[in-house]
Structure formats: C-alpha cells, structure tokens
XYZ file of C-alpha atoms in Angstrom:
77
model
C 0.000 0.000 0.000
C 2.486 2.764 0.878
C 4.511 1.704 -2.115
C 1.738 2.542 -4.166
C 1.153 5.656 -2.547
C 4.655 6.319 -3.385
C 3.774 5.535 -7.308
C 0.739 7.529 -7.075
C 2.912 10.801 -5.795
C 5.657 10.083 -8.603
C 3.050 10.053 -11.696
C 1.171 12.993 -10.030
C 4.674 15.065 -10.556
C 5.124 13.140 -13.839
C 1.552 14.168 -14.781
C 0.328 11.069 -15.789
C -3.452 11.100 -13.988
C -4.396 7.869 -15.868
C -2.875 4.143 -15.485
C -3.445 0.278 -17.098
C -2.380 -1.892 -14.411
C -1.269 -5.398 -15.056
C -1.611 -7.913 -11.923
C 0.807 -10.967 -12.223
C 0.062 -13.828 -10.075
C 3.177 -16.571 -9.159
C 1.272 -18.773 -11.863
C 2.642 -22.495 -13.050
C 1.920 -24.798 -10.100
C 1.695 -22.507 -7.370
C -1.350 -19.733 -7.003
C -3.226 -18.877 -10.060
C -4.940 -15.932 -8.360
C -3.026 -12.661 -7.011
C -2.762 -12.076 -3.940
C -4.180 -9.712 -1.027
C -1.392 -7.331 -1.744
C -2.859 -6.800 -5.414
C -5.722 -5.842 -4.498
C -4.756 -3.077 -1.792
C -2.140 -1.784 -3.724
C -4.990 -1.481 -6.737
C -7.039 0.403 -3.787
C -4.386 2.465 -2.270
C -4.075 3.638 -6.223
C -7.688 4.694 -7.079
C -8.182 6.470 -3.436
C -4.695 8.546 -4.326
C -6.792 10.024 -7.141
C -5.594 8.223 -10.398
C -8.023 7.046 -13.170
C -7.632 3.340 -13.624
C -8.416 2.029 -17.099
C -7.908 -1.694 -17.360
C -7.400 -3.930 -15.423
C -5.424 -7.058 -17.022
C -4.380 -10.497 -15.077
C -1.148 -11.615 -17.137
C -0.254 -14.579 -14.635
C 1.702 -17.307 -16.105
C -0.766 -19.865 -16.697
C 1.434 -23.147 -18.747
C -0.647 -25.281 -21.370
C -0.291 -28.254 -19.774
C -0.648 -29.426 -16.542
C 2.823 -29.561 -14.727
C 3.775 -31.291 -11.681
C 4.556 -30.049 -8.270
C 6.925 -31.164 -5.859
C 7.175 -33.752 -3.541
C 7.496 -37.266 -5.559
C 4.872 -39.932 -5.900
C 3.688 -40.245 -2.712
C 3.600 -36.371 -1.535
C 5.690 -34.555 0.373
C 5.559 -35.472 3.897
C 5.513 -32.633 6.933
C-alpha cells in the first residue's frame, strides 16, 4: 500500500493522472490468483486520485498441466 502511494505521488509530478495496471500472479503450479497485496495496492491507487483504465491479469498460466513437488507419494511434513 504505501509503495503505491509512493507511485501515485511520482506520476502525479510526472503528470500522468491515468494508469493500465497489469496484476501478475506466481502462476505455473503454485497460485493462479493474485494475492491480497494486489488488491490493496490497486485500492491504495484509485483512493490517491488516479483514473484506472484496465485492469489485465497476465499470470503465467502453462498449457499443460505440470507437476509439483514432492514425488509420488507427496511430500511429507
């Protein structure tokens, strides 16, 4: 959040009033879907006064399926 305070500030003296933000999620086998920080940082943005266009999700996402870690049987913990 406060780093995106800091980005709102810095365009403000750039004078760009208007942004396209692109959320990237860790994508392959881990977590498809950003997380918590994404979506305060988006907030922390539009309360700071900038216009938000679009919205686009450019995770990682692989054609086919691929394995995770932890053998055959799983990993044990």
């Amino acid at each position: 959040m406060l780093a995106a305070q800091d980005v709102a500030q810095r365009c403000k003296e750039l004078g760009i009033i208007a942004l396209h933000i692109k959320l990237q999620a860790t994508g392959g086998n881990r977590t498809k879907t950003p997380g918590p920080g994404a979506q305060s940082a988006l907030r922390a943005l539009a309360r700071s006064g900038m216009k938000i266009g679009r919205i686009e999700d450019v995770t990682p996402i692989p054609p086919d399926s691929t394995r995770r870690k932890g053998g055959c049987c799983g990993c044990r913990l």
